[in-house]
PDB file of C-alpha atoms in Angstrom:
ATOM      1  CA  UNK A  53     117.045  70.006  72.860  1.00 66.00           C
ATOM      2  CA  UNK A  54     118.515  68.977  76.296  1.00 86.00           C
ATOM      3  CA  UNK A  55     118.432  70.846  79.533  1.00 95.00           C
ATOM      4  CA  UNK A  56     120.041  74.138  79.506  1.00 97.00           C
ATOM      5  CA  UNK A  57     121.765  75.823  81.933  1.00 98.00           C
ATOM      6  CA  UNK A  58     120.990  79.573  82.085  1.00 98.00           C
ATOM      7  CA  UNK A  59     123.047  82.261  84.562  1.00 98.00           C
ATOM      8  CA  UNK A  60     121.632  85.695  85.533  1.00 98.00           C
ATOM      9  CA  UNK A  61     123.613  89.048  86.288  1.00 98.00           C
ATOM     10  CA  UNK A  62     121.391  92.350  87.632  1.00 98.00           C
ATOM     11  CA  UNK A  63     122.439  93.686  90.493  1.00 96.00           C
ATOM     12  CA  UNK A  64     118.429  93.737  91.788  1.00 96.00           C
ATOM     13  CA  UNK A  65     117.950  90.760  93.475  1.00 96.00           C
ATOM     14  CA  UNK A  66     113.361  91.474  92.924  1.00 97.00           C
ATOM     15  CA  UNK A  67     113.965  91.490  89.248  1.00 96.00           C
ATOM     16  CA  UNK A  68     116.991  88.427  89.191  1.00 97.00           C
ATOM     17  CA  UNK A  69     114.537  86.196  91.044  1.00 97.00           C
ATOM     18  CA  UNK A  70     111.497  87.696  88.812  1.00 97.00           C
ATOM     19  CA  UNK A  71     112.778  86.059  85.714  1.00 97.00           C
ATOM     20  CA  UNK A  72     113.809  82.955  87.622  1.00 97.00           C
ATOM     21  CA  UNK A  73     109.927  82.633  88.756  1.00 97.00           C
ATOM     22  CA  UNK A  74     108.889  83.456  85.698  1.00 96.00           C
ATOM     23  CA  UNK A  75     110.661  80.827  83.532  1.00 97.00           C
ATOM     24  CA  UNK A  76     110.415  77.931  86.399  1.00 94.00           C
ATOM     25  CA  UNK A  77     107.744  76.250  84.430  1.00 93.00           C
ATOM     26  CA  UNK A  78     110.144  75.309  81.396  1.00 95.00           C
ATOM     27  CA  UNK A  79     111.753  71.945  82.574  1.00 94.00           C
ATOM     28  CA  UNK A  80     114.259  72.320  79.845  1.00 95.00           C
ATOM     29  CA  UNK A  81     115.896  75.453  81.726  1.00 97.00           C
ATOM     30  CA  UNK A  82     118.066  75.415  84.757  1.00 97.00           C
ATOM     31  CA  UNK A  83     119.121  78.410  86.554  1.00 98.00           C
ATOM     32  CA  UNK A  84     122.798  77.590  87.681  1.00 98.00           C
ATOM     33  CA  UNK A  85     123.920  80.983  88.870  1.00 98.00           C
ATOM     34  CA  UNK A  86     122.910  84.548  89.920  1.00 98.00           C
ATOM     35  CA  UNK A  87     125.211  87.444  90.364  1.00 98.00           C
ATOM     36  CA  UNK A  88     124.546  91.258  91.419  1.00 97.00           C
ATOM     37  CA  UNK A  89     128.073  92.435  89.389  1.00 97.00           C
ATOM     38  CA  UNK A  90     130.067  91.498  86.514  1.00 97.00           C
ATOM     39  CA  UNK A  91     133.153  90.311  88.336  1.00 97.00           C
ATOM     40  CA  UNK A  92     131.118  88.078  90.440  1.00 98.00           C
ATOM     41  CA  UNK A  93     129.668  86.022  87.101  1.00 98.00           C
ATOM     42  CA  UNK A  94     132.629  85.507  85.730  1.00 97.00           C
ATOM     43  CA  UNK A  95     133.970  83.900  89.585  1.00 97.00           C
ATOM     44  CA  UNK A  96     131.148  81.748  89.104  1.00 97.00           C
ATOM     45  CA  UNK A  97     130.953  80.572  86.147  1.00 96.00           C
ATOM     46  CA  UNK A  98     134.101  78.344  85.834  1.00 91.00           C
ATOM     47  CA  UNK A  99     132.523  76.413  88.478  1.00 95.00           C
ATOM     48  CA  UNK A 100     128.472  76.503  87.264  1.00 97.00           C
ATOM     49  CA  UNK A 101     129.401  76.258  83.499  1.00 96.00           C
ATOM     50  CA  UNK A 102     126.200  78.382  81.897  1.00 98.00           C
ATOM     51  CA  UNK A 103     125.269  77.949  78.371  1.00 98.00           C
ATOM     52  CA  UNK A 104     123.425  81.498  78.595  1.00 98.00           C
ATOM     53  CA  UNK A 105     123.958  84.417  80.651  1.00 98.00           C
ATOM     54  CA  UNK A 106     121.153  87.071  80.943  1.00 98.00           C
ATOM     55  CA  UNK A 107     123.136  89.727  81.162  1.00 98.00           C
ATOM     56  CA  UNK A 108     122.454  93.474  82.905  1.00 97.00           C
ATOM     57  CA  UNK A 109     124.340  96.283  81.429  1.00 96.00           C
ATOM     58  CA  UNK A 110     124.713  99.085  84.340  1.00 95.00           C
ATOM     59  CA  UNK A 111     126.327  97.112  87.433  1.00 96.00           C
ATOM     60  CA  UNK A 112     129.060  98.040  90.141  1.00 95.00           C
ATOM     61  CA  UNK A 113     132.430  96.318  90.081  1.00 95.00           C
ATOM     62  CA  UNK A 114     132.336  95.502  86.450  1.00 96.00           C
ATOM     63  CA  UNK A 115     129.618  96.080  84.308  1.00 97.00           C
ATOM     64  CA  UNK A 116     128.230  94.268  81.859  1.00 96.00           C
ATOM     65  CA  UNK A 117     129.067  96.099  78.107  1.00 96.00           C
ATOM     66  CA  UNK A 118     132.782  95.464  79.674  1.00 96.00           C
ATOM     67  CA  UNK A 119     131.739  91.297  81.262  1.00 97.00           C
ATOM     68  CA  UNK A 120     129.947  90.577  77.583  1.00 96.00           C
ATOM     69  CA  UNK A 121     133.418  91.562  75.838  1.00 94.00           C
ATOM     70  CA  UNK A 122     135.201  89.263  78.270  1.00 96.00           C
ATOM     71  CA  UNK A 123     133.239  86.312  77.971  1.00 96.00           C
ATOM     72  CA  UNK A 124     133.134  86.844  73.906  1.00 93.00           C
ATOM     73  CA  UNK A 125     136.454  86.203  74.460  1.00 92.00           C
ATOM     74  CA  UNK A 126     137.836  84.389  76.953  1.00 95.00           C
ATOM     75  CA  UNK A 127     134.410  82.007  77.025  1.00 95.00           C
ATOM     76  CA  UNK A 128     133.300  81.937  73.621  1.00 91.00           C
ATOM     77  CA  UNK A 129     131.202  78.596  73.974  1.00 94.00           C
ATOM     78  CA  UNK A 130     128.530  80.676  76.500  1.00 97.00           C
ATOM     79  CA  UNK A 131     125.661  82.893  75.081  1.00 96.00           C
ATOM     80  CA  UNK A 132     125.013  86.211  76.120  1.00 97.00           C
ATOM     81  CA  UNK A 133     121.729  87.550  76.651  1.00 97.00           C
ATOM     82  CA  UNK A 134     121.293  91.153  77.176  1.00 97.00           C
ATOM     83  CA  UNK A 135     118.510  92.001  79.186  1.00 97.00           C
ATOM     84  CA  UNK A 136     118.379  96.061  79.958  1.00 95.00           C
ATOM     85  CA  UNK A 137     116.280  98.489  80.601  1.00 95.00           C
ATOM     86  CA  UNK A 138     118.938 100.645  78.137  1.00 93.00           C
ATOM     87  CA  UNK A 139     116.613 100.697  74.818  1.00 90.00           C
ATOM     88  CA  UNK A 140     119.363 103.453  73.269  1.00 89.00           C
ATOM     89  CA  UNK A 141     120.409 102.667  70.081  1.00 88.00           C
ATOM     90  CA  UNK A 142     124.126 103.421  70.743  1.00 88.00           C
ATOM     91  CA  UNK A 143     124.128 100.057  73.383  1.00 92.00           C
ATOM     92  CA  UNK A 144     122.410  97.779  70.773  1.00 91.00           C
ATOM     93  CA  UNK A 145     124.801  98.211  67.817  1.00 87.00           C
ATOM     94  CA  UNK A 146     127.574  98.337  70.396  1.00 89.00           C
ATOM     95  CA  UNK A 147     126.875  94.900  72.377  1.00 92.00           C
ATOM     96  CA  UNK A 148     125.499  92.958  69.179  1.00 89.00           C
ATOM     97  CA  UNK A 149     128.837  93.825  67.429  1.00 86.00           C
ATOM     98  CA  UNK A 150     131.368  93.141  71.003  1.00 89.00           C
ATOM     99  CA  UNK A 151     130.030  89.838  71.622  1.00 90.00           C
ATOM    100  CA  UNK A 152     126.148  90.036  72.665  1.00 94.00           C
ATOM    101  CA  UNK A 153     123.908  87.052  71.147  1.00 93.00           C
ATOM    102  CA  UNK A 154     121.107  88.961  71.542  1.00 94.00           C
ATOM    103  CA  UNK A 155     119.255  92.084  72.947  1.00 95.00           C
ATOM    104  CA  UNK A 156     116.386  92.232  75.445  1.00 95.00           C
ATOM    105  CA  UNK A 157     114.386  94.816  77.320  1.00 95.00           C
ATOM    106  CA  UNK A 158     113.512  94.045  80.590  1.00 95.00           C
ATOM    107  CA  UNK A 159     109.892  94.842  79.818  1.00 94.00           C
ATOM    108  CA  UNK A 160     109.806  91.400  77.520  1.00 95.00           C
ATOM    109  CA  UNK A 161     108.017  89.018  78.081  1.00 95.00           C
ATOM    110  CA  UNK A 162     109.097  85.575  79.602  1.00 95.00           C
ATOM    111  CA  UNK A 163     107.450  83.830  76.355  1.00 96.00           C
ATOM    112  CA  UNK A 164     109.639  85.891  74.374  1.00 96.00           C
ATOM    113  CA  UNK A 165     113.161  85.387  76.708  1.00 97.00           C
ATOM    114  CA  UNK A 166     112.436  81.656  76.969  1.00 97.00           C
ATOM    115  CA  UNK A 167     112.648  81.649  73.246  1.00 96.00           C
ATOM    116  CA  UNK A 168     115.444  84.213  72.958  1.00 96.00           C
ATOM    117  CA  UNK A 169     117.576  81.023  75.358  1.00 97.00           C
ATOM    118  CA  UNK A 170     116.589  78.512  73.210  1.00 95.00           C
ATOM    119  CA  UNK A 171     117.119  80.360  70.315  1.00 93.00           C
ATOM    120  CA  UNK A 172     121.107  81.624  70.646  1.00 94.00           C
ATOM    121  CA  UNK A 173     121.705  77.872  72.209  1.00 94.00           C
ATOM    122  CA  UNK A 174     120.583  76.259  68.752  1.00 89.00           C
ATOM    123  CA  UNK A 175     121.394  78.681  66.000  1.00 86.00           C
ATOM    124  CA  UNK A 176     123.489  81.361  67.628  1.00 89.00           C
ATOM    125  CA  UNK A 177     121.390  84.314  67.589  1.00 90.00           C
ATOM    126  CA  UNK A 178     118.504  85.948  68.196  1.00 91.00           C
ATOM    127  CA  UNK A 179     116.999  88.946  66.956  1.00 86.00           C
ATOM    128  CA  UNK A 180     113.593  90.252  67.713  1.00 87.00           C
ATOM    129  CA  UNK A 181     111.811  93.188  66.272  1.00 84.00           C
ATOM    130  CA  UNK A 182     113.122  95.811  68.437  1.00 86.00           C
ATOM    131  CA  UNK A 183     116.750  94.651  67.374  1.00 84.00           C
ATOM    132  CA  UNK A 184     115.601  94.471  63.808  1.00 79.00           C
ATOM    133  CA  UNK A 185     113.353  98.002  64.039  1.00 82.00           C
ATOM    134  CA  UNK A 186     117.241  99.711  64.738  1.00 80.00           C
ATOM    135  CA  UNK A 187     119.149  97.481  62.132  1.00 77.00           C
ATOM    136  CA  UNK A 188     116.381  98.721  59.655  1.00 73.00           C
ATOM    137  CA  UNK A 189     116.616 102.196  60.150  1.00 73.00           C
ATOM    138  CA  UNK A 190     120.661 101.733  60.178  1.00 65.00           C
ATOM    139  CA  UNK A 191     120.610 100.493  56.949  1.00 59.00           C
ATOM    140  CA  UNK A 192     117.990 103.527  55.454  1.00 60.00           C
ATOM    141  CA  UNK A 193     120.498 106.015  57.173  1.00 61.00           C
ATOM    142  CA  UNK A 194     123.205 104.335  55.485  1.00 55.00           C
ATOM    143  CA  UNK A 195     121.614 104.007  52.196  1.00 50.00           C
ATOM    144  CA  UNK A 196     121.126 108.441  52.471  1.00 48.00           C
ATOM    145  CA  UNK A 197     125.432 108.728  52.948  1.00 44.00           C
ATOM    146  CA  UNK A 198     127.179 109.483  49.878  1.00 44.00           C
ATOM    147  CA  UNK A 199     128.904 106.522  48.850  1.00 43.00           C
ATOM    148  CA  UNK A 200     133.044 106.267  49.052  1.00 41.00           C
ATOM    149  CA  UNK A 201     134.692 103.811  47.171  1.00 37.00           C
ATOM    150  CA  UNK A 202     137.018 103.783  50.109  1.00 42.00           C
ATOM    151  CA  UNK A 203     134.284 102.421  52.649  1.00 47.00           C
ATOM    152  CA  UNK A 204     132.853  99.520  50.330  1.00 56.00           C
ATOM    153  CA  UNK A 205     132.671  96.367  52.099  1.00 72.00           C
ATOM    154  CA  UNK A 206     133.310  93.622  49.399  1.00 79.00           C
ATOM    155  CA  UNK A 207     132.372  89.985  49.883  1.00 85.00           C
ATOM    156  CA  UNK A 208     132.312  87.575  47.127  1.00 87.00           C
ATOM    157  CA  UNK A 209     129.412  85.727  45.631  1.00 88.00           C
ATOM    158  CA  UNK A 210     129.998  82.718  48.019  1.00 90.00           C
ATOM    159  CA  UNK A 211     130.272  84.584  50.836  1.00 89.00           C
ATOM    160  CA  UNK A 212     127.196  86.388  50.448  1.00 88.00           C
ATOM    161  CA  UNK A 213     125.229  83.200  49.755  1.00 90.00           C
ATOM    162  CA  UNK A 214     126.323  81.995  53.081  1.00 90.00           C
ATOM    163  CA  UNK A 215     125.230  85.273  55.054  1.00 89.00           C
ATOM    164  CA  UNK A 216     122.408  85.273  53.491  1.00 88.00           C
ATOM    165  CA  UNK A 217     121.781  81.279  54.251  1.00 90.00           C
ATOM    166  CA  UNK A 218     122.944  81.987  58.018  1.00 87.00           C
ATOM    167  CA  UNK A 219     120.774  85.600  58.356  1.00 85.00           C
ATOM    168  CA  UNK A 220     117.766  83.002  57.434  1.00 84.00           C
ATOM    169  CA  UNK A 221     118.405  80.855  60.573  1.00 81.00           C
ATOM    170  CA  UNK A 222     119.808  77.632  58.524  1.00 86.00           C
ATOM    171  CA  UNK A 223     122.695  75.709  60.101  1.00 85.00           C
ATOM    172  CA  UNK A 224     126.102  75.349  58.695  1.00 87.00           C
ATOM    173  CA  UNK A 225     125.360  71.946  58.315  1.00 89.00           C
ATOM    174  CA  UNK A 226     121.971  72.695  56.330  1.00 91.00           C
ATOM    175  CA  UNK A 227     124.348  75.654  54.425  1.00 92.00           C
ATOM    176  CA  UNK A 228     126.860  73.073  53.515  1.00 90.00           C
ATOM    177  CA  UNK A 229     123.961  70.878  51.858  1.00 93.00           C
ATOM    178  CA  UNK A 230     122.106  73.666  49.997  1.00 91.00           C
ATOM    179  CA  UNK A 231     125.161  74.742  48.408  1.00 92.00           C
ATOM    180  CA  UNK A 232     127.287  71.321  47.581  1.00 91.00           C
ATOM    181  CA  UNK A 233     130.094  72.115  50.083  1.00 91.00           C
ATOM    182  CA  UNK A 234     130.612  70.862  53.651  1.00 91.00           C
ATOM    183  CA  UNK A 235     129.639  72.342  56.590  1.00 89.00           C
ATOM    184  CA  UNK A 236     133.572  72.471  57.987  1.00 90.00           C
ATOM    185  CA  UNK A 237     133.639  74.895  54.661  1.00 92.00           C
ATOM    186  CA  UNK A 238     130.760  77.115  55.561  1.00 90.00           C
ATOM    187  CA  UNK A 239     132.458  77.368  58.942  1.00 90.00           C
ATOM    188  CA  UNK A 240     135.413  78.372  57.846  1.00 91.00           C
ATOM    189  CA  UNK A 241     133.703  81.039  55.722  1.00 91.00           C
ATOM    190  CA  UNK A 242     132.041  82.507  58.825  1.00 88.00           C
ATOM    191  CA  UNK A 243     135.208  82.670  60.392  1.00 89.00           C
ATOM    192  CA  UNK A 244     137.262  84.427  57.794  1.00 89.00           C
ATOM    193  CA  UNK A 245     134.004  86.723  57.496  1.00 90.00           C
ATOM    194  CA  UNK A 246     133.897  87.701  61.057  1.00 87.00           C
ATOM    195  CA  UNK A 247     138.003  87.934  61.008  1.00 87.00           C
ATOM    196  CA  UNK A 248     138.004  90.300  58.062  1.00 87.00           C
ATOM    197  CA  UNK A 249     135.388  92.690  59.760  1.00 86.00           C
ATOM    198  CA  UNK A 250     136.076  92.425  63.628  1.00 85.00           C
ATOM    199  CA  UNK A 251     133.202  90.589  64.884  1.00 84.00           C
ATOM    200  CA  UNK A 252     132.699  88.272  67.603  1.00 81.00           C
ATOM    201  CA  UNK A 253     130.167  85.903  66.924  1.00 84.00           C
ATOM    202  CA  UNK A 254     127.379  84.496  64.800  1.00 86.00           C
ATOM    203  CA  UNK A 255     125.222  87.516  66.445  1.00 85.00           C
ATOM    204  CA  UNK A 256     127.768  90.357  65.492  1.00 85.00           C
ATOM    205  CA  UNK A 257     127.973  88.845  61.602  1.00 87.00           C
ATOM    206  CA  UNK A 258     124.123  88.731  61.154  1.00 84.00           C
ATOM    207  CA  UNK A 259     123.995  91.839  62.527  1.00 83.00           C
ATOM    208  CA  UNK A 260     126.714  93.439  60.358  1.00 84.00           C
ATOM    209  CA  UNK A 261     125.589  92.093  57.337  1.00 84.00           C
ATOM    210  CA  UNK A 262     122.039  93.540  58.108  1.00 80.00           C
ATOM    211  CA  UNK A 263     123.164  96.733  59.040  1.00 78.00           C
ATOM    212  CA  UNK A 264     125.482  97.073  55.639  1.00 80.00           C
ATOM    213  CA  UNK A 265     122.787  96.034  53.214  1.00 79.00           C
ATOM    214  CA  UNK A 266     125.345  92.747  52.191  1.00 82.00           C
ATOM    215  CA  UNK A 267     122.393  90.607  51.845  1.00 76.00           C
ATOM    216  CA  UNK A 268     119.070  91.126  49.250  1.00 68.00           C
TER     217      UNK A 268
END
């Protein structure tokens, strides 16, 4: 994996040049940007072209539930990384479903955010065990609701084989090979998949599928 260029939004300066000093010994990562608001990352980042963004949730100007929506859309080649003090389970399911790549507490250690950057950059994702401690108990809270046939959420026998392949960490590429189809195929799967139930990215499907008990 190449060099990797990494932008940072908190609107404390200590902290923003904290996790700078604390990830300067990785060669592989370049901090190409810092911003104390929303508005002023997304001025900057035509020009600085991140791959990641450790992103801040409670800014002025524009904060960043609202900036990670943006860039989900408008930028939808650039990683977000939350990183938030906010450890509420209403702003997890929220930002991993509108466009978040992952979800960080600021009390994490740099090991852990050095592999979170590498992580989203090569498979799209990344979900640790506080992320996976919520989608856990979603999915017992879910499985205590009366069902409705109204609610099911129906995917077909491919389609599940490739969630399940991609909530495992494999490539499309890899996906393509274990099942006999090409990777353009798989992709287009995903796509239709995150169409069909209003997600952003890679994140927001693994994270859906968790939640909704559609994989074993």
């Amino acid at each position: 994996m190449g060099e990797i260029k990494v932008a940072i939004a908190d609107d404390h300066k200590i902290f923003r040049k904290g996790v700078i000093l604390s990830l300067r010994h990785y060669s592989n990562i370049k901090f190409v940007l810092e911003a104390e608001n929303g508005q002023q990352l997304l001025d900057g980042i035509r020009e600085s072209k991140p791959d990641v963004i450790l992103m801040d949730l409670r800014m002025p100007v524009k904060d960043g539930i609202e900036t990670t929506k943006y860039i989900s859309i408008h930028h939808p080649n650039i990683f977000v990384l939350v990183l938030t003090m906010h450890e509420e389970e209403k702003f997890v399911v929220h930002l991993m479903e509108n466009g978040a790549n992952g979800y960080l507490l600021k009390s994490t250690d740099p090991v852990e955010i050095k592999k979170a950057i590498t992580d989203v950059v090569d498979k799209g994702f990344y979900l640790n065990n506080f992320v996976n401690r919520i989608l856990i108990k979603k999915s017992q809270n879910k499985n205590k609701a009366v069902p409705s046939l109204d609610n099911e959420i129906e995917v077909s026998e491919r389609e599940k084989e490739v969630l399940e392949l991609i909530c495992l960490e494999f490539t499309s590429q890899e996906i393509g090979e274990k099942m006999n189809i090409s990777s353009r195929t798989v992709e287009s799967i995903k796509e239709r998949l995150m169409e069909r139930f209003g997600l952003k990215n890679t994140a927001g499907l693994v994270f859906f599928a968790v939640k909704n008990n559609l994989i074993e």
